Structures are given as structure tokens and as C-alpha cells.
Amino acid sequence: MNDTPWIKSYPPGVRWDIAIQPMPVQQLLEDAAAAWPDHTALQFMGKGIRYRELDALASRAAKGLQQLGVGPGVHVGLFLPNSPHYVIALFAVWKAGGTAVNYSPLDAAKVLEHKIEDSRTDVLITLDLAALYPQMAAMLGKTRLKTLVVGNLAEMSAAPEQVAAQLKADKQTVELPDDARHLRFASLLDNDGNYQRHALADPHEAIALLQYTGGTTGLPKGAMLTHANLWSAVAQVIECCQITPPLLEEGKERMLAVLPPFHIYALTVNMLLGVRLGAEVIQHLRFEPRAALADISNRKITVFAGVPTMFTALIHDPDMPKYDLHSLKFCNSGGAPLPVELGSRFNELSGTWLAEGWGMTETSPTGTFTPAVGQRKPGSCGIPHPGVTIKMLDLEDATKYVPLGQKGEMCIKGPNVMKGYWNKPEATAESTTFDGFFRTGDVAYMDEDGFIYIVDRTKDMLLCSGYNVYPRVLEEAIYLHPGVREVAVIGVPDEYRGQSPKAFITLKAGAEPFTLQDLQAFLKDKLGKHEMVQAVEIRAELPKTPVGKLSKKDLVDEEERKRAAKA
């Protein structure tokens, strides 16, 4: 049996057996500053930052962090939007010798508390935005969090005074207390940048990033991504572009970054790959279709990474025909399966193909890619990245793999795959096969050309706009409602989000029925925005299995029959 059938599907010039020599990840920025010191690295709110300046800012932030006690083994939280603060802070943590911990503004308070305690975060960097700061201020004195470093958007803009005044007038910012638990981001940078360098003993062991990922038991687990993992992920993407002529050119690309940086997909593709290429990265605070279309057209963007919902929004924008997207050379869709029709339509409108890949937080998040030239197969998430091996584990017997063409649990091995789950040796062991592969939880098959087709999930998980959503977490929150007797949450197709959670509920005797809006209001402080229930159906009874368990399979089948009847 051929263990690597995908190699024959590799485009000429792209090698599967590449030799990756991992380095500390901050080396990416230092190399870019040496190679392209005067190239623009970041564009944000009308202001450009050159690579030379970006590296100097990261060095100054590193010294500031070291003055706060950051060094090897110290974990620093990042609770930031898509602004230059994130890039500066991320590289600064690494230069200081620390480990970065990503926090999501979508998280509910109890999840933020858990992450702070579990990751041992004592110092956290955020902004004075009303959408961010109050959530973390509430954690001071309540958790082990000791110091908040707080920046503001205005300081990274071309017109600081006007931007600050406008944000204040719009009540988008909050006043900060002047005490020992707070430090201004500007004060963090107020030094000569002469930080103490720490040599990494082994990039394969040193944790660069704790990236939390949800779990079916509710509280998320921290994936330990090493310097070698992140360095390898970038090297894998670069290798996939080595066609003739090269798909991407160093020092010549313009990338549009709209994905939230706390997501591993954005961190690797927009931040790390952008810096590795010496690209100009145009940062948008949030995704707005018309602003994205305008920048692609006017700034001649060449690289754009998004999730399917973003590409859907772009092609359905009524002003789409006004914009020229033909500068795009490389567009990637990740985070959720790409509908075939969406990829075809985007290709028609932009003239470039929309590549699809598969990856996970635990894989940094490389895994599979769509070849830039040659054979492509609609409906497939592509072939394994350079250095990656993927096999399908027998669904009935976890001591063997199935042959090509047969469905099994997709298992992956490669230099990009995490070291394990932070402080969770049991979870790490459960997710590892008998021969050391990572069990993804996705059910898939591989064809004779090495192309992979994902058909199901072994884990009870939904993918909503690229975010992992676990029905059990929603169910536990809904069960807190005093009127709920039983609840089962399933995913239903959503044209925009891919999937949305729908709750099926039975009520306690005498309880008053409630609307979707009532339920959402009840759940507001218990679930993240990405987890919120989008549909509810109250029934007299819910289907059960022969042993009395709620039967989600019956609910899924019912929903499918309803959709088929409407079609």
C-alpha cells in the first residue's frame, strides 16, 4: 500500500520531503527587518510602519515586558483586536523569552477566568476599548491576573488626537485608573529597546503560544504550540508556493488582514507568513465587506485569507461590480468547509482561484492545501502539506488504519503538530494514536491521488463562521433556564455561517413558553457571541434512543427531511 499517494499530485517545484530547520519565531521579524528595513510592514488607520520600525517597537516592548518580570516560562496574555499592538506584542513576548496566550473577545467571563488561571497569566496586554477593557478589568482581584498593559487605537493611527476624540465621543473607549495594576502601552515602549536575549535550548520543546481550543466537556484546553511548530507551519506554506513562476514573491506582496488575530489561522497566515514574505500587511479592525473590496481594488492587494462567510459577503455585496479584484494572486479559505459553488463564483468575479485547506488549532493550523497548479478536486480539502503525513484510523478498531477510499478518523503527524495540551496529559494521550499520530476527530477518506474528503465528525462539534462550537456547552447553559426540562442542540445549515446552533426544548410542567429572543437574552452572559443559539423549537417531547438518551440523529434527520421538502 502506498503510504504517500499525495506526492504524485504535488505541482512541479514543490517538495513533500523538505528539510525544515526551526528557529525561534521572532527570528522571522528580525530577518525581515534586515532584508527589507524600509519596506512598509503594517498599514493601519492611515499610518504605515516600516519593518525597521516594527522590529524596534517589538524590542522596546520586550524590554518593557522584562521589566515586568517576563522571561522564559512566563505567560503573557494578548486580548487585542487586529491592530499593530497585536503584532508588536506577540513578537515582544517572544523576544523577552516568554510564551504568548491568546484570549478571545468572544469568550464568556467564566471562560476568560478559566484561561487566566489555567494558563497562569499574570500580565495581559489589551486596549482601552469598551468592547475589551471592562472584561479584563473585572478579572483583576478576581483571578491571578496582576497587571494590565493597556494601549489605544489612536496611538497607532495617522491622526492620534482626532481618532482619540472621535472614539471618546462615540463612547468606544473607557477611562483607565491610575494605579499599580495598570501600565500604558506607551510606557511599556518607553525605553532603549536593549532587552536581554534568551537562547532557546530546543525550538521543538519551547512553547511559543498557548492557543486555547474548545472541548466537549465545556472548558477549553490550551494547545502547546512550540517555536518549531509555528516556524514549520510558515515553511510549509512557503514551500507550497514554489511553483514556476513562484506564486508569492518576497518583498513584493500586499496582504489584507481582516481575520481576528486571536484565531490561529490569522496568526499564522496573516502575521507570521506576512512577515516571512516581507509583505505589506493592511490591517482592518474588523471585516466590513465594502472596506475590504475597496482596499483590494485600490491598494492592489495580492493575498487575502478569509473564511467562507467573508467570501460570501464579498460576492453578494451590491457594489461588488464596481471593484476590480484582479490584483489578487492567492486567496485562501479556511476555518470551515468551502461550498463548491462559492469557490466557482469567486473565481469568476476575481479571476483567481479560491484555495481551500484544512487545519486545526492543534496543527498550527496547517494540514492540507489545494495545489496552485495542476489537479484540483471540488469538494476536497486538498492534499497533505509538505512534511505532513495523514492516515485514516479504523472507526471500529483504533489499532489499525483503513485503506485508500475507506472512511476513517483523520490522523495527522508532522512538524506543525502541537506538543500536547497544556497540563492535560490525559487529553493528550486520548488524542494520540498507538503510533503517535494526532486524532483530529474528523471522519474522512483519501482517494488514490491523495486528496482528502471530510464527511463527518466523531466529536460533537459545530463549525460556525470558522469557530468551533460545542453543543454540550450550549446545552449546559440552556439547562440553567428555570423553565427548561430537556434540551438538545444540533447544527443546521446556514448559508452565511456554514452552521448555526438550533435548540430543541421541552418545558417543565407549568413553565411559560419563551421566544428565541427571550432565550438569547437569558444566555447573553453565559455564552460567547459565536456560540449563541440562532433558532429554537419548543416541543412536547424530544426523540429518544432505545436506552432513553436524547436522539440528536433523529432531530438531524427531521431537519434534513424538512429542507428536502422545501427544495
XYZ file of C-alpha atoms in Angstrom:
567
model
C 0.000 0.000 0.000
C 1.326 3.460 -0.958
C 1.648 5.472 2.255
C 2.168 8.807 0.450
C -0.149 8.818 -2.617
C -0.401 12.621 -2.499
C 3.201 13.162 -3.641
C 2.247 12.477 -7.261
C -0.319 15.313 -7.000
C 2.318 17.867 -5.956
C 2.960 20.623 -8.527
C 6.446 20.735 -10.103
C 8.856 22.606 -7.821
C 7.005 21.759 -4.589
C 8.652 19.091 -2.416
C 6.976 16.980 0.221
C 10.232 15.871 1.875
C 11.524 19.340 2.723
C 14.110 19.745 5.462
C 12.875 22.351 7.944
C 15.406 23.851 10.346
C 13.245 25.544 13.000
C 14.391 28.734 14.675
C 12.908 30.979 17.384
C 9.815 32.529 15.763
C 10.924 36.111 16.496
C 13.720 35.469 14.001
C 11.095 35.958 11.252
C 10.756 39.642 12.146
C 14.456 40.187 12.708
C 15.251 38.645 9.303
C 12.576 40.770 7.594
C 13.902 43.953 9.221
C 17.397 43.094 7.987
C 16.271 42.248 4.438
C 13.632 44.977 3.901
C 14.221 47.655 6.561
C 12.404 50.421 4.669
C 9.545 48.338 3.263
C 6.169 49.021 4.843
C 5.296 46.187 7.211
C 1.904 47.348 8.512
C -0.735 49.803 7.324
C -3.353 50.778 9.897
C -5.745 53.704 10.104
C -3.753 55.729 7.587
C -0.338 55.120 9.158
C 2.471 52.938 7.823
C 5.088 51.185 9.970
C 8.283 50.016 8.263
C 9.954 46.714 9.084
C 12.861 48.507 10.745
C 10.408 50.377 12.985
C 8.287 47.311 13.718
C 11.303 45.335 14.914
C 12.462 48.274 17.065
C 8.985 48.631 18.619
C 8.924 44.897 19.403
C 12.372 45.168 21.018
C 11.268 48.100 23.168
C 8.094 46.256 24.195
C 10.263 43.221 25.005
C 12.422 45.265 27.370
C 9.285 46.738 28.936
C 7.911 43.257 29.485
C 11.176 42.077 31.009
C 10.935 44.991 33.441
C 7.574 43.497 34.468
C 9.236 40.143 35.111
C 8.603 38.422 31.789
C 11.158 35.819 30.764
C 11.388 32.094 29.997
C 8.438 30.199 31.440
C 6.333 33.360 31.935
C 2.997 33.535 30.123
C 1.661 36.837 28.751
C -1.956 37.240 27.675
C -2.991 39.029 24.478
C -6.558 40.377 24.441
C -6.285 42.501 21.338
C -8.023 43.315 18.056
C -6.435 43.399 14.629
C -4.157 46.402 15.216
C -0.365 46.915 15.243
C -0.441 46.381 19.012
C -1.002 42.686 18.404
C 1.979 42.206 16.089
C 4.277 44.278 18.332
C 3.141 42.479 21.490
C 3.361 38.988 20.004
C 6.952 39.386 18.831
C 7.836 41.256 22.036
C 6.718 38.348 24.211
C 8.925 36.007 22.197
C 11.921 38.370 22.251
C 11.519 38.659 26.033
C 11.712 34.866 26.271
C 8.058 34.378 27.268
C 5.057 32.453 25.970
C 2.051 34.226 24.439
C -1.511 33.255 25.396
C -4.323 34.264 23.043
C -7.616 35.424 24.534
C -10.789 35.878 22.512
C -13.178 38.847 22.960
C -15.931 36.358 22.075
C -15.356 34.380 25.283
C -17.821 34.429 28.161
C -16.494 35.640 31.542
C -16.211 32.139 33.021
C -14.052 31.054 30.069
C -11.750 34.065 30.489
C -11.402 33.212 34.193
C -10.567 29.621 33.345
C -7.941 30.603 30.767
C -6.242 33.063 33.129
C -5.964 30.507 35.921
C -5.191 27.501 33.719
C -2.509 29.271 31.656
C -1.003 31.102 34.661
C -1.362 34.519 33.045
C -0.196 37.311 35.366
C 0.389 40.019 32.735
C -2.034 40.769 29.912
C -1.972 43.299 27.054
C -5.226 44.875 25.859
C -6.719 48.191 24.666
C -8.958 50.788 26.312
C -11.868 49.864 24.044
C -15.247 49.484 25.741
C -15.589 46.140 23.959
C -12.362 44.830 25.555
C -11.050 46.550 28.663
C -14.019 46.085 31.061
C -13.965 42.310 30.536
C -10.358 42.090 31.716
C -10.623 44.817 34.363
C -13.227 42.590 36.023
C -10.573 39.857 36.289
C -8.205 41.985 38.420
C -8.592 40.909 42.027
C -10.862 38.041 40.970
C -8.162 35.895 39.319
C -4.364 35.622 39.442
C -4.104 38.426 36.830
C -1.897 41.146 38.298
C -1.040 43.656 35.566
C -2.918 45.068 32.578
C -0.869 46.787 29.882
C -3.384 48.985 28.058
C -2.950 50.666 24.688
C -5.262 52.701 22.495
C -6.066 52.678 18.786
C -5.295 56.369 18.378
C -1.588 55.927 19.166
C -1.205 53.658 16.115
C -3.146 55.936 13.745
C -2.052 58.745 11.435
C -4.132 61.312 13.380
C -3.931 60.374 17.088
C -5.748 63.391 18.553
C -8.675 63.266 16.121
C -9.059 59.496 16.415
C -8.948 59.633 20.233
C -11.579 62.404 20.291
C -13.853 60.547 17.878
C -13.619 57.257 19.778
C -14.366 59.067 23.043
C -17.338 60.910 21.529
C -18.693 57.592 20.237
C -18.215 56.073 23.712
C -15.993 53.366 22.250
C -13.239 53.932 24.822
C -13.173 53.984 28.614
C -11.136 55.881 31.183
C -8.318 53.968 32.885
C -7.478 54.091 36.582
C -4.040 55.366 37.508
C -2.778 52.610 39.788
C -0.063 49.981 40.149
C -2.113 47.344 38.303
C -2.220 49.348 35.064
C 0.544 50.322 32.646
C 0.079 52.287 29.436
C 1.298 50.590 26.269
C 3.256 53.782 25.502
C 5.035 53.413 28.853
C 5.879 49.800 28.030
C 7.681 51.145 24.940
C 9.439 53.969 26.776
C 12.970 52.524 26.817
C 16.004 51.976 24.567
C 14.942 48.505 23.354
C 18.108 46.878 24.691
C 16.388 43.757 26.028
C 18.095 40.651 27.396
C 18.218 37.883 24.790
C 17.442 34.319 25.848
C 18.759 31.446 23.752
C 16.252 28.665 23.073
C 17.651 25.308 24.082
C 15.328 23.421 21.729
C 12.676 25.023 19.454
C 10.822 21.698 19.460
C 10.277 21.949 23.227
C 9.990 25.693 23.929
C 6.322 26.762 23.917
C 5.775 29.889 21.834
C 1.995 30.023 22.122
C -0.810 28.623 24.237
C -3.773 28.596 21.870
C -6.986 27.526 23.532
C -9.449 25.314 21.740
C -12.912 24.269 22.882
C -13.786 20.879 24.271
C -16.882 18.748 24.502
C -16.654 18.921 28.288
C -17.056 22.688 28.241
C -13.887 24.436 29.327
C -11.237 24.878 26.626
C -7.806 23.241 26.543
C -4.545 25.022 25.732
C -2.726 23.605 22.725
C 1.035 23.936 23.299
C 2.418 25.270 20.027
C 6.206 25.353 20.048
C 8.571 27.655 18.187
C 9.252 24.700 15.868
C 5.522 24.180 15.233
C 4.909 27.776 14.129
C 8.171 28.061 12.188
C 7.356 24.796 10.378
C 3.798 25.909 9.525
C 5.151 29.015 7.796
C 7.821 26.965 5.976
C 5.134 24.548 4.759
C 3.031 27.338 3.247
C 6.105 28.898 1.616
C 7.056 25.552 0.064
C 3.558 25.166 -1.443
C 4.160 28.394 -3.378
C 7.410 27.208 -5.029
C 5.868 26.675 -8.448
C 7.268 28.280 -11.616
C 6.959 31.227 -11.542
C 6.645 31.380 -7.737
C 3.122 32.082 -6.531
C 4.348 34.538 -3.878
C 7.454 36.747 -4.068
C 9.430 38.005 -1.107
C 9.268 41.759 -0.556
C 6.548 42.274 -3.187
C 3.223 41.130 -1.737
C 0.365 43.128 -0.219
C -1.828 41.207 2.228
C -5.239 42.226 3.501
C -5.655 41.109 7.124
C -9.250 41.116 8.351
C -9.350 37.903 10.374
C -9.218 38.295 14.184
C -5.593 37.713 15.257
C -6.539 35.574 18.268
C -7.509 32.850 15.770
C -4.579 30.574 14.869
C -5.435 30.791 11.153
C -4.974 34.571 11.195
C -1.866 34.430 13.356
C -0.048 32.035 11.038
C -1.272 33.193 7.615
C -1.589 36.954 8.111
C 1.013 37.708 10.779
C 3.776 35.128 10.509
C 3.569 34.408 6.774
C 3.217 38.130 6.040
C 6.379 38.925 7.998
C 8.246 35.971 6.494
C 7.477 37.311 2.998
C 8.361 40.904 3.875
C 4.837 41.730 2.734
C 2.890 44.914 3.368
C 0.067 43.836 5.699
C -3.005 46.086 5.617
C -4.882 45.622 8.889
C -8.620 46.170 9.268
C -10.006 46.338 12.778
C -12.929 44.176 11.693
C -14.270 42.662 8.489
C -16.501 45.046 6.563
C -17.199 43.811 3.005
C -17.163 47.194 1.306
C -13.981 48.343 3.045
C -12.305 45.058 2.084
C -13.431 45.386 -1.557
C -12.184 48.991 -1.688
C -8.740 48.104 -0.346
C -8.356 45.067 -2.620
C -9.191 47.259 -5.597
C -7.379 50.484 -4.653
C -4.293 49.085 -2.922
C -3.865 46.216 -5.410
C -3.960 43.525 -2.716
C -2.305 40.281 -3.848
C -3.017 37.964 -0.870
C -6.267 37.586 1.035
C -7.109 34.904 3.594
C -10.635 34.553 4.905
C -13.381 32.166 5.936
C -16.292 31.146 3.676
C -18.676 33.644 5.273
C -16.364 36.509 4.243
C -16.185 35.406 0.624
C -19.970 35.010 0.636
C -20.331 38.592 1.883
C -17.924 39.917 -0.765
C -19.601 38.308 -3.759
C -23.101 39.271 -2.582
C -22.268 42.910 -1.891
C -24.390 45.003 -4.283
C -21.375 47.208 -5.071
C -19.120 44.259 -5.958
C -19.166 45.018 -9.731
C -17.625 48.465 -9.064
C -14.398 46.958 -7.784
C -11.504 45.315 -9.622
C -10.196 42.254 -7.781
C -7.792 41.063 -10.458
C -4.671 42.045 -8.485
C -5.334 39.023 -6.226
C -2.869 36.168 -6.737
C -3.569 33.982 -3.727
C -6.829 33.672 -1.803
C -7.322 31.047 0.844
C -10.480 29.900 2.548
C -10.160 28.120 5.873
C -11.920 27.624 9.190
C -14.886 25.772 7.677
C -15.706 23.729 4.555
C -15.857 25.788 1.359
C -19.058 25.337 -0.676
C -18.093 24.390 -4.250
C -20.447 26.973 -5.751
C -18.908 29.755 -3.649
C -15.400 28.918 -4.879
C -16.555 28.872 -8.512
C -18.388 32.191 -8.200
C -15.420 33.915 -6.548
C -13.155 32.665 -9.322
C -15.496 34.142 -11.943
C -15.542 37.542 -10.248
C -11.882 37.858 -9.270
C -10.022 35.826 -11.860
C -8.159 33.969 -9.130
C -8.872 30.562 -7.662
C -10.024 30.259 -4.083
C -7.793 27.700 -2.411
C -9.193 25.527 0.322
C -7.230 23.898 3.083
C -7.882 22.034 6.293
C -6.173 22.603 9.603
C -6.787 22.854 13.336
C -5.554 24.837 16.280
C -3.544 21.750 17.229
C -1.779 21.738 13.828
C -0.708 25.416 13.838
C -3.087 25.271 11.661
C -1.538 23.763 8.518
C -2.610 20.301 7.393
C -3.792 20.191 3.796
C -3.607 22.550 0.831
C -5.047 22.873 -2.662
C -2.274 22.764 -5.296
C -1.777 26.127 -7.015
C -1.490 24.466 -10.419
C -2.405 21.051 -11.744
C -5.121 18.805 -10.421
C -7.785 20.210 -8.089
C -10.890 18.379 -6.940
C -14.055 20.268 -5.951
C -15.343 19.169 -2.559
C -11.907 18.067 -1.369
C -9.923 19.993 1.266
C -6.747 19.161 -0.661
C -3.637 17.071 -0.070
C -1.222 16.918 2.908
C 1.199 19.812 3.336
C 4.949 19.279 2.908
C 6.268 17.207 5.803
C 2.771 16.088 6.825
C 1.506 12.502 6.832
C -2.223 11.792 7.090
C -3.870 8.401 7.644
C -7.444 7.267 8.369
C -7.923 5.313 11.609
C -10.441 2.481 11.608
C -13.644 3.730 13.281
C -14.244 0.381 14.961
C -10.679 -0.691 15.739
C -8.256 2.026 16.880
C -5.265 -0.286 16.427
C -5.302 -0.141 12.623
C -5.727 2.204 9.675
C -8.086 1.756 6.726
C -7.012 1.621 3.049
C -7.479 4.417 0.495
C -11.090 5.139 -0.345
C -12.445 3.996 3.020
C -13.761 6.335 5.695
C -11.886 6.617 8.967
C -10.853 9.165 11.583
C -8.313 11.510 10.044
C -4.990 11.343 11.922
C -2.019 13.603 11.276
C 1.702 13.720 12.008
C 4.136 16.482 11.116
C 6.451 19.195 12.474
C 3.458 21.548 12.761
C 1.504 19.306 15.166
C 1.345 20.558 18.758
C 3.455 19.268 21.616
C 0.262 18.393 23.517
C -2.411 20.005 25.686
C -1.194 22.265 28.499
C -1.450 20.499 31.872
C -3.713 17.849 30.321
C -1.658 14.652 29.862
C -4.815 12.517 29.792
C -6.363 14.606 26.991
C -3.057 14.483 25.107
C -2.969 10.684 25.430
C -6.611 10.342 24.336
C -5.929 12.363 21.198
C -2.843 10.321 20.236
C -2.902 7.075 18.233
C -0.956 3.918 19.047
C 1.811 5.092 16.674
C 1.984 8.762 17.666
C -0.414 10.478 15.235
C -2.842 13.189 16.394
C -6.513 12.177 16.211
C -8.440 15.057 14.637
C -11.991 13.918 15.271
C -12.847 14.404 11.588
C -14.130 11.441 9.602
C -12.688 11.450 6.083
C -11.368 9.353 3.239
C -8.395 9.776 0.924
C -8.590 8.941 -2.771
C -5.899 7.347 -4.922
C -4.362 10.768 -5.686
C -4.041 11.709 -2.007
C -6.978 14.161 -1.999
C -8.937 14.182 1.250
C -12.706 14.471 1.633
C -14.118 15.221 5.086
C -17.523 13.624 5.530
C -18.368 13.786 9.251
C -17.069 14.448 12.758
C -16.503 11.981 15.540
C -16.649 14.829 18.035
C -19.958 16.515 18.821
C -18.906 19.852 17.376
C -20.290 22.521 15.045
C -18.342 24.916 12.838
C -19.970 28.352 12.921
C -18.176 31.003 10.843
C -14.937 29.084 11.352
C -15.299 28.827 15.143
C -15.626 25.526 16.990
C -18.941 25.432 18.841
C -19.716 22.542 21.173
C -23.439 21.691 21.602
C -22.848 20.357 25.106
C -21.639 23.794 26.243
C -24.819 25.380 24.882
C -26.996 22.682 26.412
C -25.448 23.151 29.849
C -26.150 26.889 29.660
C -29.737 26.372 28.457
C -30.390 23.893 31.268
C -29.835 26.780 33.700
C -33.104 28.308 32.452
C -35.768 27.626 35.113
C -38.364 26.570 32.531
C -36.282 24.023 30.613
C -36.842 20.307 31.141
C -34.793 18.839 28.268
C -32.660 20.329 25.540
C -30.751 19.038 22.531
C -28.677 21.331 20.315
C -27.775 20.440 16.742
C -26.220 22.314 13.850
C -28.420 23.386 10.959
C -27.093 24.655 7.610
C -26.620 28.407 7.484
C -25.849 29.984 4.114
C -23.690 32.644 5.719
C -22.128 30.979 8.809
C -21.889 27.426 7.467
C -23.724 26.061 10.510
C -25.844 27.637 13.235
C -26.959 26.128 16.554
C -30.628 25.193 16.888
C -32.045 24.194 20.268
C -34.909 21.724 20.669
C -36.511 22.134 24.088
C -39.198 20.604 26.263
C -40.573 22.661 29.168
C -41.097 21.838 32.803
C -44.712 21.421 33.896
C -46.360 24.811 34.275
C -43.470 26.727 32.648
C -44.348 29.535 30.263
C -43.141 29.190 26.643
C -40.487 31.674 25.564
C -39.202 33.120 22.288
C -35.767 32.873 20.693
C -35.126 36.470 21.759
C -36.038 35.620 25.369
C -33.637 32.680 25.351
C -30.818 34.722 23.777
C -31.253 37.402 26.453
C -31.034 34.715 29.169
C -27.876 33.239 27.613
C -26.114 36.533 26.905
C -23.744 36.322 29.898
C -23.336 32.543 29.693
C -22.193 32.013 26.102
C -19.785 33.659 23.690
C -21.229 35.548 20.724
C -20.030 32.834 18.355
C -21.879 30.185 20.407
C -25.258 31.916 20.635
C -28.329 29.852 19.734
C -29.847 31.079 16.463
C -33.057 29.019 16.378
C -35.305 27.357 18.951
C -38.147 24.873 18.739
C -40.223 24.026 21.798
C -41.802 20.578 21.694
C -43.948 18.373 23.903
C -41.400 15.553 23.619
C -37.921 15.016 22.184
C -36.941 11.808 20.342
C -35.090 9.227 22.428
C -32.870 6.248 21.697
C -33.911 2.767 22.928
C -31.871 3.346 26.087
C -33.574 6.684 26.747
C -30.876 9.097 25.560
C -31.920 12.154 23.573
C -31.550 11.229 19.915
C -29.838 14.028 18.037
C -29.633 11.793 14.986
C -33.441 11.803 14.737
C -33.502 15.598 15.030
C -30.853 15.948 12.316
C -32.819 13.576 10.076
C -36.036 15.550 10.671
C -34.349 18.814 9.747
C -32.921 17.258 6.580
C -36.365 15.994 5.574
C -37.835 19.471 6.119
C -35.182 21.035 3.904
C -35.682 18.391 1.220
C -39.445 19.022 1.219
C -38.882 22.761 0.721
C -36.328 22.279 -2.058
